[in-house]
Coordinates of C-alpha atoms in Angstrom, one line a residue:
M1 CA -16.3 14.9 12.5
T2 CA -17.9 17.7 10.7
T3 CA -17.5 18.9 7.3
A4 CA -15.0 22.0 8.5
N5 CA -12.5 19.1 10.0
S6 CA -13.1 16.0 8.0
L7 CA -11.2 15.5 4.1
R8 CA -14.7 13.5 3.3
G9 CA -15.7 14.6 -0.2
R10 CA -13.2 17.9 -0.1
A11 CA -10.7 16.5 -3.2
A12 CA -10.5 13.6 -6.0
V13 CA -8.2 12.3 -8.3
V14 CA -8.3 12.9 -12.1
G15 CA -4.5 11.1 -13.2
I16 CA -2.8 8.5 -12.8
G17 CA 0.4 7.4 -14.1
E18 CA 2.9 4.9 -13.3
S19 CA 6.5 3.9 -14.7
T20 CA 7.5 0.1 -16.9
Y21 CA 7.6 -1.9 -14.1
Y22 CA 11.3 -3.8 -13.5
K23 CA 12.8 -6.6 -11.5
H24 CA 14.9 -4.7 -8.3
S25 CA 18.5 -3.1 -9.8
Q26 CA 16.9 -4.1 -13.7
S27 CA 15.7 -0.6 -14.6
P28 CA 18.0 1.2 -17.3
D29 CA 16.4 4.9 -16.1
A30 CA 17.7 6.6 -12.5
E31 CA 15.0 7.0 -10.0
F32 CA 14.7 10.7 -11.2
K33 CA 14.1 9.9 -14.4
L34 CA 11.0 7.0 -13.2
V35 CA 9.3 9.3 -11.8
L36 CA 9.4 11.9 -13.9
K37 CA 8.1 9.5 -16.3
A38 CA 5.5 8.2 -13.4
I39 CA 4.1 11.9 -13.0
L40 CA 3.6 12.8 -17.0
A41 CA 2.1 9.4 -17.3
A42 CA -0.8 11.0 -14.7
C43 CA -0.6 14.5 -16.3
A44 CA -1.4 12.4 -19.7
D45 CA -4.4 10.7 -18.1
A46 CA -5.8 13.9 -16.7
G47 CA -5.2 15.9 -19.8
I48 CA -3.2 18.3 -17.4
D49 CA 0.0 20.6 -18.5
P50 CA 2.6 19.7 -15.5
R51 CA 3.8 23.0 -15.7
D52 CA 0.2 23.8 -13.2
I53 CA 0.5 21.2 -10.7
D54 CA 1.7 23.6 -7.6
G55 CA 2.1 20.4 -4.6
F56 CA 4.2 17.5 -4.3
S57 CA 3.6 14.4 -1.7
S58 CA 5.9 11.2 -1.3
F59 CA 6.3 8.9 1.3
G60 CA 8.9 5.8 2.6
N61 CA 11.8 9.7 2.4
D62 CA 11.5 9.4 -1.3
R63 CA 14.8 10.6 -2.7
S64 CA 13.3 13.0 -5.7
D65 CA 12.8 16.3 -4.2
P66 CA 9.9 18.5 -4.9
S67 CA 12.0 21.2 -6.0
R68 CA 14.4 19.9 -9.2
L69 CA 10.5 18.5 -9.6
A70 CA 9.2 21.4 -10.4
A71 CA 12.2 23.2 -11.9
A72 CA 12.3 19.8 -14.5
F73 CA 8.2 20.3 -15.3
G74 CA 8.6 24.2 -15.6
T75 CA 6.6 24.6 -13.1
R76 CA 4.7 28.1 -12.8
Q77 CA 4.5 28.3 -8.8
L78 CA 5.1 26.0 -6.3
R79 CA 3.2 26.3 -2.8
S80 CA 3.1 22.5 -1.7
T81 CA 5.7 20.3 -0.1
T82 CA 5.2 17.4 1.9
M83 CA 7.2 14.2 3.2
Q84 CA 4.6 11.8 5.1
W85 CA 7.1 10.8 8.3
G86 CA 8.2 7.3 9.2
G87 CA 7.2 4.0 8.8
G88 CA 8.0 3.2 5.4
G89 CA 5.5 1.9 2.8
G90 CA 2.8 2.9 6.2
G91 CA 2.5 6.0 5.1
C92 CA 1.3 5.7 1.1
C93 CA -2.0 6.8 1.8
A94 CA -1.8 9.5 5.0
A95 CA 1.5 11.1 1.4
V96 CA -2.9 11.1 -0.4
A97 CA -4.1 12.4 3.2
N98 CA -1.1 14.6 2.8
G99 CA -1.8 16.4 0.2
A100 CA -6.0 16.0 -0.3
A101 CA -5.3 18.7 2.9
A102 CA -3.2 20.9 1.0
I103 CA -5.7 21.2 -1.3
A104 CA -8.8 21.7 1.5
A105 CA -6.9 23.9 3.0
G106 CA -6.1 26.3 -0.4
L107 CA -2.3 25.7 -0.2
A108 CA -2.2 24.1 -3.1
E109 CA -4.8 23.1 -6.2
C110 CA -2.9 21.0 -8.3
V111 CA -0.8 18.6 -5.9
V112 CA 0.8 14.8 -7.2
V113 CA 1.3 11.9 -5.0
F114 CA 4.1 9.8 -6.1
R115 CA 6.5 7.2 -5.4
G116 CA 9.8 5.8 -6.7
L117 CA 12.5 3.3 -6.3
A118 CA 15.4 2.6 -8.3
Q119 CA 17.1 0.3 -6.0
G120 CA 20.3 -0.8 -9.0
Q121 CA 21.2 2.7 -8.4
H122 CA 20.8 3.4 -4.6
G123 CA 20.4 -0.4 -3.2
R124 CA 18.2 -3.1 -2.4
F125 CA 15.5 -1.5 -0.1
G126 CA 15.2 -4.6 1.8
Q127 CA 18.5 -5.8 2.4
A128 CA 20.0 -6.3 5.6
A129 CA 23.1 -3.7 5.2
A130 CA 26.8 -4.2 7.3
S131 CA 27.1 -1.9 9.7
D132 CA 30.3 -0.3 11.9
T133 CA 27.7 1.0 14.9
I134 CA 24.2 0.0 16.2
S135 CA 22.2 1.7 17.9
G136 CA 18.5 2.0 18.6
D137 CA 15.8 -0.8 18.5
M138 CA 18.4 -3.0 15.9
A139 CA 20.1 -2.5 19.5
Y140 CA 18.1 -5.5 20.8
Q141 CA 17.9 -7.2 18.0
M142 CA 20.8 -7.3 16.1
P143 CA 23.0 -9.6 18.7
Y144 CA 20.2 -12.3 18.3
G145 CA 20.4 -12.7 14.7
V146 CA 16.8 -10.3 14.2
L147 CA 18.4 -8.7 10.3
A148 CA 15.6 -8.2 8.5
P149 CA 12.4 -7.2 8.2
P150 CA 10.9 -10.9 7.4
Q151 CA 12.2 -11.8 11.0
K152 CA 11.4 -8.7 12.5
F153 CA 7.7 -9.3 11.6
A154 CA 7.2 -12.5 11.7
M155 CA 7.4 -12.9 15.3
K156 CA 4.7 -10.1 15.5
V157 CA 2.7 -13.3 13.2
R158 CA 3.8 -16.3 15.0
R159 CA 2.4 -15.0 18.1
Y160 CA -0.8 -13.6 15.9
M161 CA -1.3 -16.9 14.8
Y162 CA -0.9 -18.6 17.6
E163 CA -2.8 -16.6 20.1
H164 CA -6.3 -16.9 18.4
G165 CA -5.8 -20.6 16.4
I166 CA -4.6 -19.6 12.7
R167 CA -4.5 -21.7 10.4
Q168 CA -0.8 -21.6 8.1
E169 CA -3.7 -22.2 4.8
A170 CA -4.6 -18.3 6.0
L171 CA -1.8 -16.7 4.6
R172 CA -1.4 -19.1 1.7
A173 CA -5.1 -18.0 0.5
I174 CA -3.7 -14.3 0.3
A175 CA -0.3 -15.3 -2.6
L176 CA -2.9 -17.1 -4.4
A177 CA -5.4 -14.4 -4.4
S178 CA -2.8 -12.0 -4.9
Y179 CA -0.7 -13.7 -8.0
H180 CA -4.0 -15.0 -9.7
H181 CA -4.8 -11.6 -10.3
A182 CA -1.4 -11.5 -11.6
Q183 CA -2.1 -13.3 -14.3
S184 CA -4.3 -10.7 -16.1
N185 CA -2.6 -7.7 -15.7
P186 CA -0.1 -6.2 -18.8
R187 CA 2.0 -4.3 -15.8
A188 CA 2.5 -7.5 -13.6
L189 CA 5.9 -8.4 -13.3
M190 CA 4.7 -12.3 -11.9
R191 CA 2.2 -12.2 -15.0
G192 CA 2.9 -15.9 -16.9
K193 CA 4.2 -17.1 -13.5
P194 CA 1.1 -18.6 -11.5
L195 CA 0.9 -20.5 -8.0
D196 CA -0.8 -23.1 -7.0
T197 CA -1.0 -24.5 -4.0
R198 CA 1.9 -27.1 -3.9
S199 CA 3.9 -25.0 -5.1
Y200 CA 3.2 -22.6 -2.2
D201 CA 3.6 -25.5 0.4
E202 CA 7.3 -26.6 -1.3
S203 CA 8.7 -23.5 -1.6
R204 CA 11.6 -22.5 1.3
W205 CA 10.6 -21.1 4.0
I206 CA 12.3 -17.3 4.6
V207 CA 11.6 -17.4 7.9
E208 CA 8.5 -19.2 10.0
P209 CA 5.6 -18.9 9.2
F210 CA 6.8 -16.6 5.9
H211 CA 7.4 -18.9 3.2
L212 CA 9.0 -17.2 -0.1
F213 CA 5.7 -16.1 -1.4
D214 CA 4.3 -14.8 1.9
C215 CA 7.0 -12.3 1.1
C216 CA 6.9 -9.3 -1.2
M217 CA 9.2 -8.8 -4.1
E218 CA 11.4 -5.7 -4.3
N219 CA 10.9 -4.0 -7.6
D220 CA 12.4 -0.4 -9.4
G221 CA 9.8 2.0 -11.4
A222 CA 7.6 4.4 -10.2
A223 CA 3.9 4.9 -9.5
A224 CA 1.8 8.4 -8.9
L225 CA -1.0 10.5 -8.4
L226 CA -3.1 13.7 -9.2
L227 CA -5.1 15.8 -6.5
V228 CA -7.5 18.3 -7.2
S229 CA -10.3 19.8 -5.8
A230 CA -13.7 18.0 -5.7
E231 CA -15.6 20.9 -7.3
R232 CA -12.6 21.0 -10.4
A233 CA -12.9 17.5 -10.4
K234 CA -15.7 16.9 -13.5
D235 CA -13.1 19.4 -15.7
F236 CA -11.0 16.7 -16.6
P237 CA -11.8 13.8 -18.8
C238 CA -11.9 10.4 -16.5
K239 CA -14.1 9.4 -14.1
P240 CA -13.4 11.4 -11.2
T241 CA -12.3 8.9 -7.6
Y242 CA -13.3 10.9 -4.3
L243 CA -11.6 10.1 -0.6
L244 CA -14.2 9.5 1.2
G245 CA -11.6 9.3 4.7
A246 CA -8.7 8.7 5.2
A247 CA -6.5 8.3 8.6
T248 CA -3.1 7.4 10.0
G249 CA -0.9 7.2 13.3
S250 CA -0.3 4.2 15.6
D251 CA -1.7 2.4 19.0
H252 CA -0.6 3.2 22.8
R253 CA 3.5 2.8 22.3
V254 CA 3.5 1.3 19.6
A255 CA 7.8 1.7 19.0
A256 CA 7.8 0.4 22.4
A257 CA 12.0 -0.8 22.4
P258 CA 12.7 -3.8 22.2
H259 CA 10.3 -5.2 20.7
N260 CA 8.4 -4.3 23.8
A261 CA 4.3 -2.9 23.0
P262 CA 1.6 -3.2 24.7
L263 CA -0.3 -4.5 21.8
Y264 CA 2.4 -6.9 20.2
A265 CA 0.0 -8.9 17.6
S266 CA -0.9 -6.3 15.6
A267 CA -0.9 -4.5 12.2
S268 CA -1.1 -1.6 13.4
F269 CA -4.8 0.2 12.7
T270 CA -6.2 -0.6 15.7
T271 CA -6.7 3.2 16.8
V272 CA -6.6 4.3 13.0
A273 CA -9.7 1.7 11.5
P274 CA -12.0 3.8 13.6
D275 CA -10.8 6.8 12.6
L276 CA -10.9 6.4 9.1
Y277 CA -14.2 4.8 9.2
R278 CA -15.6 8.2 11.4
M279 CA -14.6 10.2 9.0
S280 CA -16.3 8.9 5.8
G281 CA -19.2 7.7 7.6
L282 CA -18.8 4.5 5.9
Q283 CA -18.3 0.7 7.6
A284 CA -16.6 -2.3 6.5
G285 CA -19.5 -3.8 5.3
D286 CA -19.8 -0.6 2.2
V287 CA -16.5 -1.7 1.4
G288 CA -16.3 -3.5 -2.2
V289 CA -13.2 -3.6 -3.0
V290 CA -9.7 -4.1 -1.0
Q291 CA -6.2 -2.9 -1.5
S292 CA -3.5 -4.0 1.4
Y293 CA 0.1 -3.5 1.9
E294 CA 1.4 -7.1 1.4
N295 CA 5.4 -6.9 2.6
F296 CA 4.6 -10.1 4.2
T297 CA 0.9 -12.0 3.7
G298 CA 0.8 -12.4 8.1
G299 CA 0.4 -8.1 8.1
V300 CA -3.0 -8.4 5.3
L301 CA -4.0 -10.9 7.7
M302 CA -4.1 -9.0 10.5
A303 CA -5.2 -5.9 9.0
L304 CA -8.3 -7.4 7.5
A305 CA -9.3 -8.3 11.0
E306 CA -8.2 -4.5 12.4
H307 CA -9.9 -3.6 9.5
G308 CA -13.3 -4.6 10.6
F309 CA -14.0 -7.9 7.5
Y310 CA -13.6 -10.8 10.1
K311 CA -12.8 -11.4 13.7
P312 CA -9.5 -13.2 14.3
E313 CA -11.0 -16.0 15.0
E314 CA -12.9 -16.1 11.9
A315 CA -9.8 -16.1 9.6
N316 CA -9.6 -19.7 8.8
E317 CA -12.6 -19.5 7.2
F318 CA -13.1 -15.8 5.6
L319 CA -9.5 -16.2 4.4
T320 CA -10.2 -18.5 1.3
M321 CA -9.3 -18.0 -2.2
E322 CA -12.2 -18.5 -3.2
N323 CA -13.8 -14.8 -0.9
L324 CA -10.7 -13.5 -2.4
I325 CA -10.6 -13.0 -5.8
A326 CA -12.9 -10.8 -8.2
P327 CA -15.0 -10.4 -9.6
N328 CA -17.6 -12.1 -7.4
G329 CA -15.2 -13.0 -4.2
R330 CA -16.8 -12.0 -0.5
L331 CA -13.7 -9.2 -0.2
P332 CA -12.1 -9.0 -3.9
L333 CA -8.3 -8.5 -2.2
N334 CA -5.0 -6.8 -4.4
T335 CA -7.0 -7.1 -8.0
S336 CA -3.2 -6.0 -9.7
G337 CA -1.4 -8.4 -8.2
G338 CA -0.4 -6.1 -5.2
N339 CA 3.3 -6.0 -3.6
L340 CA 3.6 -9.5 -4.0
A341 CA 2.6 -10.2 -8.0
E342 CA 2.3 -7.2 -9.9
C343 CA 4.5 -4.2 -8.6
Y344 CA 6.4 -3.3 -4.6
M345 CA 6.5 0.0 -5.8
H346 CA 6.3 0.8 -1.8
G347 CA 2.4 0.0 -2.5
F348 CA 1.9 3.1 -4.0
E349 CA 0.6 0.7 -7.2
L350 CA -2.7 -0.5 -4.6
V351 CA -3.8 3.1 -4.0
L352 CA -3.7 3.3 -8.2
E353 CA -5.5 -0.2 -8.3
A354 CA -8.1 1.2 -6.5
V355 CA -8.9 4.6 -8.5
R356 CA -9.7 1.8 -11.3
Q357 CA -11.5 0.2 -9.2
V358 CA -14.2 2.9 -8.7
R359 CA -13.3 4.5 -12.2
G360 CA -14.2 0.4 -13.6
T361 CA -10.8 0.3 -15.8
S362 CA -9.4 -2.5 -13.5
T363 CA -7.8 -6.0 -15.6
N364 CA -10.2 -7.6 -11.9
Q365 CA -13.0 -5.5 -11.8
A366 CA -14.9 -6.3 -8.4
A367 CA -18.2 -6.4 -8.9
R368 CA -19.7 -3.6 -6.2
S369 CA -16.3 -1.2 -6.8
D370 CA -17.9 2.1 -5.4
V371 CA -16.1 1.8 -1.7
A372 CA -12.4 1.3 -2.3
L373 CA -10.3 0.7 0.5
V374 CA -6.6 1.0 0.9
I375 CA -4.2 -0.6 3.9
G376 CA -1.0 0.8 4.7
G377 CA 2.0 -1.4 5.3
P378 CA 0.7 -2.9 8.4
M379 CA 3.5 -3.7 11.5
V380 CA 5.1 -0.6 11.4
T381 CA 4.6 3.3 12.8
P382 CA 2.8 5.0 11.6
V383 CA 0.3 2.8 9.4
S384 CA -2.3 4.3 7.5
S385 CA -5.4 4.0 5.3
L386 CA -7.9 5.5 3.2
L387 CA -11.3 5.4 1.2
F388 CA -11.7 6.2 -2.5
G389 CA -15.8 6.1 -3.5
S390 CA -17.2 7.0 -7.0
E391 CA -19.5 10.2 -7.6
A392 CA -22.5 8.1 -6.2
A393 CA -20.4 7.1 -2.8
Q394 CA -20.1 10.2 -1.4

C-alpha cells in the first residue's frame, strides 16, 4: 500500500477513558450517561475541551446517537458520524479505523470512538430472547435447540479442535491468563476472584468445549478514546499511540446459512490478518502484546493462529499460561483481564488496554509493548483488527 491509501501513521490516540464498570443490570446510570462519563474521562486524559470533538464513531448498534452527544457536549460543529455495520464485537477495531479514516480524509479533526452498554435499561445483551417469529439464520438453528451464541460458536471451535488435535488445556490457558492479569487491575470486576486449574476444570459446562470460565461476562459501562492527526498528536500531554494498521472484513461466503461457510472452523481472519500486516508493514514477530476479544476462549485460539503466531497444530505447545502472562511471556495476552475478567464492554476495553501498553501504563506491562495488536470479536462477520505502536515503531 502507498501512503496515500494507507492509514499507517496518519492518526494517533491522545486520550482514553471509561466509566465505572458494573455487573450487568447494576449500573445506577443510564447508558447515555455512562457514555458521557467515558468521553469526558477521555477528554480529561487528553486535555481536550469536549466542545472541540467534531466526529463520533461506534459499532455494535450503539444507541448513543452522535447528534445527541454533540448537543450534550456543546460541540461547536459536528462533521463526521460513523457506525460500523454488523459483526457485534467484531467491529471494535473497525470503529477506530473508521474514525482514523475520517481524520485522514479531512472529514474531522478530533474523533471520539466509543461503546456503551446498560443492560438493566435495555435488556441482557447475550441472552436468548423469546420471539413470535423466526427468520434468517436463526430459522435453521432454533428448531434444533441452537438458541444462544455459546451453542453456535461451540460447534465451530469443536470442529477446529478435532481437525488439529487441540486439547482443552489450550482453552484453559487463555482463561487462566485473563484471570491472572485481572488480579492486579483495579478496574477489573474479577479482581480478588482468582482462577486456578482445578476451579476451571470443575466449573460447569455451558456447552462443550466451553466451561463457565471460557465465556465472557456481561457488563454495564462505557469506554472511549480520542483520535487526532499524527501531526497534532505531540501537542497533548500523554504519549501518543499511533495507528499502524487496521483491517476489516471476512473470508469467502462466511455468512452462508445454515452454518455452511466453506471455511467453517475459522475465526474469520484468514483474509483480514494479511491485509492488516500489509498496511502496517509488520508481521506477527513484531508484535509484543495482544488483546484478543474473548467472547469464548475458542475464538482466541483460532484468531491467534490466523494472525500468524503459531500453526494450528502448534496450539497445545504455544498456549500455556507461562507463555501468555506479562511481563515476560512469549506473547502476553489480554493484560487487563479482557472480556473474561476485566469487563465485557463489547471488546472496547481491549482497545484501551492496548493503548496503555504502548504508553507503558498498564497494570501488567509487557516487556515488549512498542507494537500492540487488538483482535476484534472472532467467528462473526465482519471482523476487524488493528495495530497500535509507539513513535519509535512508526
